[in-house]
Amino acid sequence: MDELVVEELESLEAIYPDLLKRDDAENIFAMKVPQHEKFTVKISLPDKYPATEPPHVLEVSVAQGDYDSKYLTTLFQEVMDSMFHQGSVCLFDFFTELDGVLYDDEEESSMDAAEVVDNSALVPVDPFEGWTASDPISDRGSTFMAFAAHVNSEEEAFQMLDHLKTDSKMRRANHAMCAWRIKKQTDSNDIIYQDCDDDGETAAGSRMLHLVTIMDVWNVIVVVARWFGGVHIGPDRFKHINSTAREAILRAGFTPAKK
């Protein structure tokens, strides 16, 4: 095992002695997520980590609650991939990022069902010219809806975003997270602009940018609005954010590259 990896695991054990269990024979360990200890992540460390390959999330188990383990495993691997940079260890960054992904999951509101706010009336019916909308998704009082548009520059993307936010219903959204990915072709090379904005929904923007990247679409801006209804829904929110974003991107006519 790489010396950097040995030191990284020893540090994790020293800081979280009751959360980590190692199986050095197989370079596999299981660790409860700090601050969210009902979630346990099983991770394997490939021989090429940290040189060229990130750790692999094998399984996510949950001690209580109704969760889609397969979805969580995929989500956690996306977080791991986004934290990994060749030549550097990333497990501390991974678990720090998970705190944002899982925030408020263990503090869900005890509101009665009758107290959950119905946000369906807030959703824009006819988005502005140039935008293509997904169908809205509602879950435990929260409503998610995505909008995608073709843009040819960052300046155009910002203008489109500012225009969208002038809508009265959009202004009532609790979050309007976004991501954009733009390529300008020149005589000598391609100039690439890509970035994202969480707008207060921790880690959402980076997940959306990851989605746009793996779809391999260009000259796009995608916005997902969330109207919050009073009940925290934990990591399920990322499923709805990605689902609506993908639908809006496809409806807008973008064609994912075939791998």
PDB file of C-alpha atoms in Angstrom:
ATOM      1  CA  MET A   1       0.000   0.000   0.000  1.00  0.00           C
ATOM      2  CA  ASP A   2       1.255   3.471  -0.893  1.00  0.00           C
ATOM      3  CA  GLU A   3       2.862   5.301   2.016  1.00  0.00           C
ATOM      4  CA  LEU A   4       0.527   8.276   1.552  1.00  0.00           C
ATOM      5  CA  VAL A   5      -2.461   5.937   1.835  1.00  0.00           C
ATOM      6  CA  VAL A   6      -1.097   4.284   4.970  1.00  0.00           C
ATOM      7  CA  GLU A   7      -0.647   7.699   6.586  1.00  0.00           C
ATOM      8  CA  GLU A   8      -4.130   8.756   5.468  1.00  0.00           C
ATOM      9  CA  LEU A   9      -5.790   5.700   7.027  1.00  0.00           C
ATOM     10  CA  GLU A  10      -3.792   6.051  10.232  1.00  0.00           C
ATOM     11  CA  SER A  11      -4.935   9.667  10.501  1.00  0.00           C
ATOM     12  CA  LEU A  12      -8.560   8.690   9.959  1.00  0.00           C
ATOM     13  CA  GLU A  13      -8.256   6.021  12.650  1.00  0.00           C
ATOM     14  CA  ALA A  14      -6.684   8.498  15.056  1.00  0.00           C
ATOM     15  CA  ILE A  15      -9.404  11.100  14.518  1.00  0.00           C
ATOM     16  CA  TYR A  16     -12.347   8.697  14.287  1.00  0.00           C
ATOM     17  CA  PRO A  17     -11.252   5.601  16.274  1.00  0.00           C
ATOM     18  CA  ASP A  18     -14.784   4.274  16.703  1.00  0.00           C
ATOM     19  CA  LEU A  19     -15.951   4.870  13.130  1.00  0.00           C
ATOM     20  CA  LEU A  20     -13.400   3.045  10.966  1.00  0.00           C
ATOM     21  CA  LYS A  21     -12.872  -0.706  10.550  1.00  0.00           C
ATOM     22  CA  ARG A  22     -10.010  -1.906   8.343  1.00  0.00           C
ATOM     23  CA  ASP A  23      -9.270  -5.092   6.434  1.00  0.00           C
ATOM     24  CA  ASP A  24      -5.710  -4.533   5.289  1.00  0.00           C
ATOM     25  CA  ALA A  25      -5.539  -7.925   3.636  1.00  0.00           C
ATOM     26  CA  GLU A  26      -7.914  -6.750   0.929  1.00  0.00           C
ATOM     27  CA  ASN A  27      -7.265  -2.992   1.067  1.00  0.00           C
ATOM     28  CA  ILE A  28     -10.889  -2.558   2.086  1.00  0.00           C
ATOM     29  CA  PHE A  29     -12.292  -0.576   4.961  1.00  0.00           C
ATOM     30  CA  ALA A  30     -15.719   0.432   6.239  1.00  0.00           C
ATOM     31  CA  MET A  31     -16.370   3.753   7.915  1.00  0.00           C
ATOM     32  CA  LYS A  32     -19.374   5.452   9.416  1.00  0.00           C
ATOM     33  CA  VAL A  33     -19.879   8.945   8.027  1.00  0.00           C
ATOM     34  CA  PRO A  34     -18.857  11.501  10.687  1.00  0.00           C
ATOM     35  CA  GLN A  35     -21.862  13.495  11.948  1.00  0.00           C
ATOM     36  CA  HIS A  36     -24.161  11.065  10.071  1.00  0.00           C
ATOM     37  CA  GLU A  37     -23.241   7.763  11.669  1.00  0.00           C
ATOM     38  CA  LYS A  38     -26.242   5.775  10.542  1.00  0.00           C
ATOM     39  CA  PHE A  39     -24.563   5.743   7.099  1.00  0.00           C
ATOM     40  CA  THR A  40     -21.676   3.271   6.672  1.00  0.00           C
ATOM     41  CA  VAL A  41     -19.513   3.386   3.537  1.00  0.00           C
ATOM     42  CA  LYS A  42     -17.503   0.373   2.382  1.00  0.00           C
ATOM     43  CA  ILE A  43     -14.502   1.465   0.323  1.00  0.00           C
ATOM     44  CA  SER A  44     -11.756  -0.357  -1.566  1.00  0.00           C
ATOM     45  CA  LEU A  45      -8.380   1.206  -2.254  1.00  0.00           C
ATOM     46  CA  PRO A  46      -7.017   0.213  -5.677  1.00  0.00           C
ATOM     47  CA  ASP A  47      -3.295  -0.249  -6.209  1.00  0.00           C
ATOM     48  CA  LYS A  48      -3.260   2.860  -8.440  1.00  0.00           C
ATOM     49  CA  TYR A  49      -4.614   5.099  -5.660  1.00  0.00           C
ATOM     50  CA  PRO A  50      -3.655   7.894  -5.259  1.00  0.00           C
ATOM     51  CA  ALA A  51      -1.490   8.000  -8.393  1.00  0.00           C
ATOM     52  CA  THR A  52      -4.157   7.703 -11.078  1.00  0.00           C
ATOM     53  CA  GLU A  53      -7.298   6.032  -9.672  1.00  0.00           C
ATOM     54  CA  PRO A  54      -9.753   7.114  -6.960  1.00  0.00           C
ATOM     55  CA  PRO A  55     -11.045   4.853  -4.166  1.00  0.00           C
ATOM     56  CA  HIS A  56     -14.067   2.734  -5.064  1.00  0.00           C
ATOM     57  CA  VAL A  57     -17.316   2.983  -3.101  1.00  0.00           C
ATOM     58  CA  LEU A  58     -18.458  -0.630  -2.865  1.00  0.00           C
ATOM     59  CA  GLU A  59     -21.555  -0.225  -0.752  1.00  0.00           C
ATOM     60  CA  VAL A  60     -23.508   2.226   1.387  1.00  0.00           C
ATOM     61  CA  SER A  61     -25.573   0.750   4.194  1.00  0.00           C
ATOM     62  CA  VAL A  62     -28.008   2.613   6.428  1.00  0.00           C
ATOM     63  CA  ALA A  63     -28.860   1.564   9.981  1.00  0.00           C
ATOM     64  CA  GLN A  64     -32.309   3.118   9.915  1.00  0.00           C
ATOM     65  CA  GLY A  65     -34.672   4.780   7.497  1.00  0.00           C
ATOM     66  CA  ASP A  66     -35.946   3.974   4.024  1.00  0.00           C
ATOM     67  CA  TYR A  67     -33.112   4.667   1.567  1.00  0.00           C
ATOM     68  CA  ASP A  68     -32.160   3.461  -1.900  1.00  0.00           C
ATOM     69  CA  SER A  69     -28.771   1.887  -1.179  1.00  0.00           C
ATOM     70  CA  LYS A  70     -27.904   1.493  -4.863  1.00  0.00           C
ATOM     71  CA  TYR A  71     -28.587   5.169  -5.511  1.00  0.00           C
ATOM     72  CA  LEU A  72     -26.555   6.221  -2.463  1.00  0.00           C
ATOM     73  CA  THR A  73     -23.624   4.110  -3.647  1.00  0.00           C
ATOM     74  CA  THR A  74     -23.699   5.847  -7.035  1.00  0.00           C
ATOM     75  CA  LEU A  75     -24.044   9.265  -5.416  1.00  0.00           C
ATOM     76  CA  PHE A  76     -21.177   8.672  -2.988  1.00  0.00           C
ATOM     77  CA  GLN A  77     -18.939   7.488  -5.843  1.00  0.00           C
ATOM     78  CA  GLU A  78     -19.728  10.705  -7.726  1.00  0.00           C
ATOM     79  CA  VAL A  79     -18.680  12.655  -4.641  1.00  0.00           C
ATOM     80  CA  MET A  80     -15.468  10.601  -4.405  1.00  0.00           C
ATOM     81  CA  ASP A  81     -14.675  11.177  -8.088  1.00  0.00           C
ATOM     82  CA  SER A  82     -15.192  14.924  -7.739  1.00  0.00           C
ATOM     83  CA  MET A  83     -12.819  15.071  -4.754  1.00  0.00           C
ATOM     84  CA  PHE A  84     -10.048  13.017  -6.376  1.00  0.00           C
ATOM     85  CA  HIS A  85      -7.030  14.628  -8.037  1.00  0.00           C
ATOM     86  CA  GLN A  86      -4.290  12.393  -9.380  1.00  0.00           C
ATOM     87  CA  GLY A  87      -1.375  12.072  -6.986  1.00  0.00           C
ATOM     88  CA  SER A  88      -3.261  13.318  -3.930  1.00  0.00           C
ATOM     89  CA  VAL A  89      -5.197  11.433  -1.257  1.00  0.00           C
ATOM     90  CA  CYS A  90      -8.842  12.451  -1.003  1.00  0.00           C
ATOM     91  CA  LEU A  91     -10.610  10.554   1.790  1.00  0.00           C
ATOM     92  CA  PHE A  92     -10.715  13.491   4.215  1.00  0.00           C
ATOM     93  CA  ASP A  93     -12.181  15.707   1.493  1.00  0.00           C
ATOM     94  CA  PHE A  94     -14.650  12.956   0.620  1.00  0.00           C
ATOM     95  CA  PHE A  95     -16.047  12.653   4.141  1.00  0.00           C
ATOM     96  CA  THR A  96     -16.118  16.442   4.547  1.00  0.00           C
ATOM     97  CA  GLU A  97     -18.139  16.755   1.344  1.00  0.00           C
ATOM     98  CA  LEU A  98     -20.550  14.042   2.503  1.00  0.00           C
ATOM     99  CA  ASP A  99     -21.458  16.210   5.486  1.00  0.00           C
ATOM    100  CA  GLY A 100     -22.892  18.720   3.020  1.00  0.00           C
ATOM    101  CA  VAL A 101     -24.592  16.036   0.954  1.00  0.00           C
ATOM    102  CA  LEU A 102     -26.319  14.530   4.014  1.00  0.00           C
ATOM    103  CA  TYR A 103     -27.062  17.758   5.886  1.00  0.00           C
ATOM    104  CA  ASP A 104     -30.253  17.840   7.958  1.00  0.00           C
ATOM    105  CA  ASP A 105     -30.977  14.217   7.053  1.00  0.00           C
ATOM    106  CA  GLU A 106     -31.066  13.206  10.705  1.00  0.00           C
ATOM    107  CA  GLU A 107     -33.064  16.259  11.736  1.00  0.00           C
ATOM    108  CA  GLU A 108     -36.115  15.901   9.580  1.00  0.00           C
ATOM    109  CA  SER A 109     -39.038  18.024  10.611  1.00  0.00           C
ATOM    110  CA  SER A 110     -41.766  16.448  12.722  1.00  0.00           C
ATOM    111  CA  MET A 111     -44.451  18.486  10.946  1.00  0.00           C
ATOM    112  CA  ASP A 112     -47.823  16.849  10.471  1.00  0.00           C
ATOM    113  CA  ALA A 113     -48.719  16.006   6.891  1.00  0.00           C
ATOM    114  CA  ALA A 114     -51.320  18.791   6.902  1.00  0.00           C
ATOM    115  CA  GLU A 115     -48.577  21.305   7.663  1.00  0.00           C
ATOM    116  CA  VAL A 116     -46.489  20.439   4.616  1.00  0.00           C
ATOM    117  CA  VAL A 117     -46.646  23.316   2.147  1.00  0.00           C
ATOM    118  CA  ASP A 118     -48.014  22.616  -1.336  1.00  0.00           C
ATOM    119  CA  ASN A 119     -45.721  24.443  -3.740  1.00  0.00           C
ATOM    120  CA  SER A 120     -47.344  23.335  -6.977  1.00  0.00           C
ATOM    121  CA  ALA A 121     -48.943  26.750  -7.502  1.00  0.00           C
ATOM    122  CA  LEU A 122     -45.513  28.394  -7.384  1.00  0.00           C
ATOM    123  CA  VAL A 123     -44.061  26.547 -10.361  1.00  0.00           C
ATOM    124  CA  PRO A 124     -43.773  28.608 -13.560  1.00  0.00           C
ATOM    125  CA  VAL A 125     -46.062  27.228 -16.260  1.00  0.00           C
ATOM    126  CA  ASP A 126     -44.454  28.954 -19.248  1.00  0.00           C
ATOM    127  CA  PRO A 127     -40.700  29.568 -18.934  1.00  0.00           C
ATOM    128  CA  PHE A 128     -39.076  32.515 -20.625  1.00  0.00           C
ATOM    129  CA  GLU A 129     -38.169  32.468 -24.292  1.00  0.00           C
ATOM    130  CA  GLY A 130     -35.079  30.380 -24.905  1.00  0.00           C
ATOM    131  CA  TRP A 131     -35.604  28.094 -21.909  1.00  0.00           C
ATOM    132  CA  THR A 132     -36.898  24.526 -21.981  1.00  0.00           C
ATOM    133  CA  ALA A 133     -38.481  23.149 -18.801  1.00  0.00           C
ATOM    134  CA  SER A 134     -38.737  19.704 -17.244  1.00  0.00           C
ATOM    135  CA  ASP A 135     -41.870  18.420 -15.610  1.00  0.00           C
ATOM    136  CA  PRO A 136     -41.951  19.353 -11.910  1.00  0.00           C
ATOM    137  CA  ILE A 137     -41.273  16.678  -9.278  1.00  0.00           C
ATOM    138  CA  SER A 138     -42.839  16.980  -5.811  1.00  0.00           C
ATOM    139  CA  ASP A 139     -41.635  15.037  -2.790  1.00  0.00           C
ATOM    140  CA  ARG A 140     -42.781  15.602   0.812  1.00  0.00           C
ATOM    141  CA  GLY A 141     -43.739  19.183   0.103  1.00  0.00           C
ATOM    142  CA  SER A 142     -40.676  20.171  -1.921  1.00  0.00           C
ATOM    143  CA  THR A 143     -41.012  20.798  -5.650  1.00  0.00           C
ATOM    144  CA  PHE A 144     -38.146  20.598  -8.136  1.00  0.00           C
ATOM    145  CA  MET A 145     -38.168  21.902 -11.703  1.00  0.00           C
ATOM    146  CA  ALA A 146     -35.316  22.331 -14.181  1.00  0.00           C
ATOM    147  CA  PHE A 147     -34.720  24.724 -17.064  1.00  0.00           C
ATOM    148  CA  ALA A 148     -32.108  24.348 -19.818  1.00  0.00           C
ATOM    149  CA  ALA A 149     -30.975  26.750 -22.521  1.00  0.00           C
ATOM    150  CA  HIS A 150     -28.458  26.979 -25.369  1.00  0.00           C
ATOM    151  CA  VAL A 151     -25.757  29.600 -24.757  1.00  0.00           C
ATOM    152  CA  ASN A 152     -22.571  30.511 -26.593  1.00  0.00           C
ATOM    153  CA  SER A 153     -20.707  32.435 -23.893  1.00  0.00           C
ATOM    154  CA  GLU A 154     -20.573  32.893 -20.132  1.00  0.00           C
ATOM    155  CA  GLU A 155     -21.959  36.394 -20.584  1.00  0.00           C
ATOM    156  CA  GLU A 156     -25.002  34.989 -22.388  1.00  0.00           C
ATOM    157  CA  ALA A 157     -25.428  32.336 -19.687  1.00  0.00           C
ATOM    158  CA  PHE A 158     -25.437  34.967 -16.932  1.00  0.00           C
ATOM    159  CA  GLN A 159     -27.910  37.114 -18.869  1.00  0.00           C
ATOM    160  CA  MET A 160     -30.250  34.154 -19.368  1.00  0.00           C
ATOM    161  CA  LEU A 161     -30.006  33.272 -15.672  1.00  0.00           C
ATOM    162  CA  ASP A 162     -30.704  36.843 -14.556  1.00  0.00           C
ATOM    163  CA  HIS A 163     -33.698  36.998 -16.882  1.00  0.00           C
ATOM    164  CA  LEU A 164     -35.102  33.720 -15.554  1.00  0.00           C
ATOM    165  CA  LYS A 165     -34.845  34.992 -11.987  1.00  0.00           C
ATOM    166  CA  THR A 166     -37.004  38.017 -12.768  1.00  0.00           C
ATOM    167  CA  ASP A 167     -40.041  35.738 -12.883  1.00  0.00           C
ATOM    168  CA  SER A 168     -42.113  36.199  -9.723  1.00  0.00           C
ATOM    169  CA  LYS A 169     -42.482  32.459  -9.145  1.00  0.00           C
ATOM    170  CA  MET A 170     -38.765  31.863  -9.623  1.00  0.00           C
ATOM    171  CA  ARG A 171     -38.022  34.558  -7.053  1.00  0.00           C
ATOM    172  CA  ARG A 172     -40.038  32.562  -4.522  1.00  0.00           C
ATOM    173  CA  ALA A 173     -37.867  29.451  -5.014  1.00  0.00           C
ATOM    174  CA  ASN A 174     -35.633  28.701  -2.028  1.00  0.00           C
ATOM    175  CA  HIS A 175     -32.788  27.614  -4.300  1.00  0.00           C
ATOM    176  CA  ALA A 176     -31.962  28.071  -7.986  1.00  0.00           C
ATOM    177  CA  MET A 177     -28.783  26.019  -8.424  1.00  0.00           C
ATOM    178  CA  CYS A 178     -27.150  25.966 -11.834  1.00  0.00           C
ATOM    179  CA  ALA A 179     -24.289  24.672 -13.954  1.00  0.00           C
ATOM    180  CA  TRP A 180     -22.943  25.686 -17.321  1.00  0.00           C
ATOM    181  CA  ARG A 181     -20.481  24.229 -19.821  1.00  0.00           C
ATOM    182  CA  ILE A 182     -19.364  26.231 -22.839  1.00  0.00           C
ATOM    183  CA  LYS A 183     -16.804  25.589 -25.583  1.00  0.00           C
ATOM    184  CA  LYS A 184     -15.559  28.282 -27.938  1.00  0.00           C
ATOM    185  CA  GLN A 185     -13.671  27.127 -30.985  1.00  0.00           C
ATOM    186  CA  THR A 186     -10.717  29.207 -32.209  1.00  0.00           C
ATOM    187  CA  ASP A 187      -8.200  28.731 -34.969  1.00  0.00           C
ATOM    188  CA  SER A 188      -5.582  27.382 -32.567  1.00  0.00           C
ATOM    189  CA  ASN A 189      -7.532  25.586 -29.835  1.00  0.00           C
ATOM    190  CA  ASP A 190     -10.789  25.298 -27.918  1.00  0.00           C
ATOM    191  CA  ILE A 191     -11.533  27.610 -24.987  1.00  0.00           C
ATOM    192  CA  ILE A 192     -13.645  25.943 -22.299  1.00  0.00           C
ATOM    193  CA  TYR A 193     -15.749  27.639 -19.635  1.00  0.00           C
ATOM    194  CA  GLN A 194     -17.523  25.575 -17.017  1.00  0.00           C
ATOM    195  CA  ASP A 195     -18.695  26.272 -13.492  1.00  0.00           C
ATOM    196  CA  CYS A 196     -21.638  25.918 -11.153  1.00  0.00           C
ATOM    197  CA  ASP A 197     -23.487  27.606  -8.291  1.00  0.00           C
ATOM    198  CA  ASP A 198     -25.096  25.790  -5.326  1.00  0.00           C
ATOM    199  CA  ASP A 199     -27.261  28.804  -4.402  1.00  0.00           C
ATOM    200  CA  GLY A 200     -27.381  27.546  -0.821  1.00  0.00           C
ATOM    201  CA  GLU A 201     -28.109  23.880  -1.642  1.00  0.00           C
ATOM    202  CA  THR A 202     -24.781  22.400  -0.580  1.00  0.00           C
ATOM    203  CA  ALA A 203     -23.034  20.261  -3.234  1.00  0.00           C
ATOM    204  CA  ALA A 204     -25.937  20.521  -5.710  1.00  0.00           C
ATOM    205  CA  GLY A 205     -24.139  22.635  -8.287  1.00  0.00           C
ATOM    206  CA  SER A 206     -21.145  20.310  -8.520  1.00  0.00           C
ATOM    207  CA  ARG A 207     -23.463  17.325  -8.966  1.00  0.00           C
ATOM    208  CA  MET A 208     -25.219  19.150 -11.816  1.00  0.00           C
ATOM    209  CA  LEU A 209     -21.916  20.032 -13.478  1.00  0.00           C
ATOM    210  CA  HIS A 210     -20.875  16.385 -13.157  1.00  0.00           C
ATOM    211  CA  LEU A 211     -24.135  15.373 -14.874  1.00  0.00           C
ATOM    212  CA  VAL A 212     -23.560  17.797 -17.758  1.00  0.00           C
ATOM    213  CA  THR A 213     -19.980  16.525 -18.075  1.00  0.00           C
ATOM    214  CA  ILE A 214     -20.859  12.836 -18.226  1.00  0.00           C
ATOM    215  CA  MET A 215     -23.643  13.638 -20.732  1.00  0.00           C
ATOM    216  CA  ASP A 216     -20.890  15.389 -22.710  1.00  0.00           C
ATOM    217  CA  VAL A 217     -23.084  18.271 -23.868  1.00  0.00           C
ATOM    218  CA  TRP A 218     -21.734  21.729 -24.587  1.00  0.00           C
ATOM    219  CA  ASN A 219     -22.948  25.321 -24.782  1.00  0.00           C
ATOM    220  CA  VAL A 220     -25.610  24.671 -22.172  1.00  0.00           C
ATOM    221  CA  ILE A 221     -26.809  26.217 -18.947  1.00  0.00           C
ATOM    222  CA  VAL A 222     -29.150  24.248 -16.704  1.00  0.00           C
ATOM    223  CA  VAL A 223     -30.975  25.603 -13.662  1.00  0.00           C
ATOM    224  CA  VAL A 224     -32.892  23.592 -11.068  1.00  0.00           C
ATOM    225  CA  ALA A 225     -35.292  25.492  -8.829  1.00  0.00           C
ATOM    226  CA  ARG A 226     -36.425  24.056  -5.518  1.00  0.00           C
ATOM    227  CA  TRP A 227     -39.426  25.292  -3.605  1.00  0.00           C
ATOM    228  CA  PHE A 228     -39.007  23.956  -0.060  1.00  0.00           C
ATOM    229  CA  GLY A 229     -42.096  22.710   1.739  1.00  0.00           C
ATOM    230  CA  GLY A 230     -40.864  22.332   5.311  1.00  0.00           C
ATOM    231  CA  VAL A 231     -39.612  18.732   5.408  1.00  0.00           C
ATOM    232  CA  HIS A 232     -35.957  17.838   4.792  1.00  0.00           C
ATOM    233  CA  ILE A 233     -35.674  14.912   2.380  1.00  0.00           C
ATOM    234  CA  GLY A 234     -31.950  14.162   2.752  1.00  0.00           C
ATOM    235  CA  PRO A 235     -29.940  12.825  -0.200  1.00  0.00           C
ATOM    236  CA  ASP A 236     -33.129  12.109  -2.168  1.00  0.00           C
ATOM    237  CA  ARG A 237     -32.971  15.755  -3.229  1.00  0.00           C
ATOM    238  CA  PHE A 238     -29.988  14.977  -5.484  1.00  0.00           C
ATOM    239  CA  LYS A 239     -31.991  12.304  -7.269  1.00  0.00           C
ATOM    240  CA  HIS A 240     -34.690  14.876  -8.098  1.00  0.00           C
ATOM    241  CA  ILE A 241     -32.174  17.579  -9.023  1.00  0.00           C
ATOM    242  CA  ASN A 242     -30.350  15.276 -11.456  1.00  0.00           C
ATOM    243  CA  SER A 243     -33.548  13.781 -12.837  1.00  0.00           C
ATOM    244  CA  THR A 244     -35.167  17.120 -13.681  1.00  0.00           C
ATOM    245  CA  ALA A 245     -31.893  18.573 -14.975  1.00  0.00           C
ATOM    246  CA  ARG A 246     -31.363  15.635 -17.331  1.00  0.00           C
ATOM    247  CA  GLU A 247     -34.959  15.857 -18.580  1.00  0.00           C
ATOM    248  CA  ALA A 248     -34.665  19.586 -19.317  1.00  0.00           C
ATOM    249  CA  ILE A 249     -31.335  19.104 -21.129  1.00  0.00           C
ATOM    250  CA  LEU A 250     -32.759  16.360 -23.354  1.00  0.00           C
ATOM    251  CA  ARG A 251     -35.961  18.296 -24.027  1.00  0.00           C
ATOM    252  CA  ALA A 252     -33.867  21.301 -25.074  1.00  0.00           C
ATOM    253  CA  GLY A 253     -32.431  19.182 -27.882  1.00  0.00           C
ATOM    254  CA  PHE A 254     -28.994  18.419 -26.526  1.00  0.00           C
ATOM    255  CA  THR A 255     -27.729  14.996 -27.594  1.00  0.00           C
ATOM    256  CA  PRO A 256     -25.442  13.159 -25.174  1.00  0.00           C
ATOM    257  CA  ALA A 257     -22.327  11.768 -26.819  1.00  0.00           C
ATOM    258  CA  LYS A 258     -22.269   8.026 -27.275  1.00  0.00           C
ATOM    259  CA  LYS A 259     -19.440   6.330 -25.354  1.00  0.00           C
TER     260      LYS A 259
END
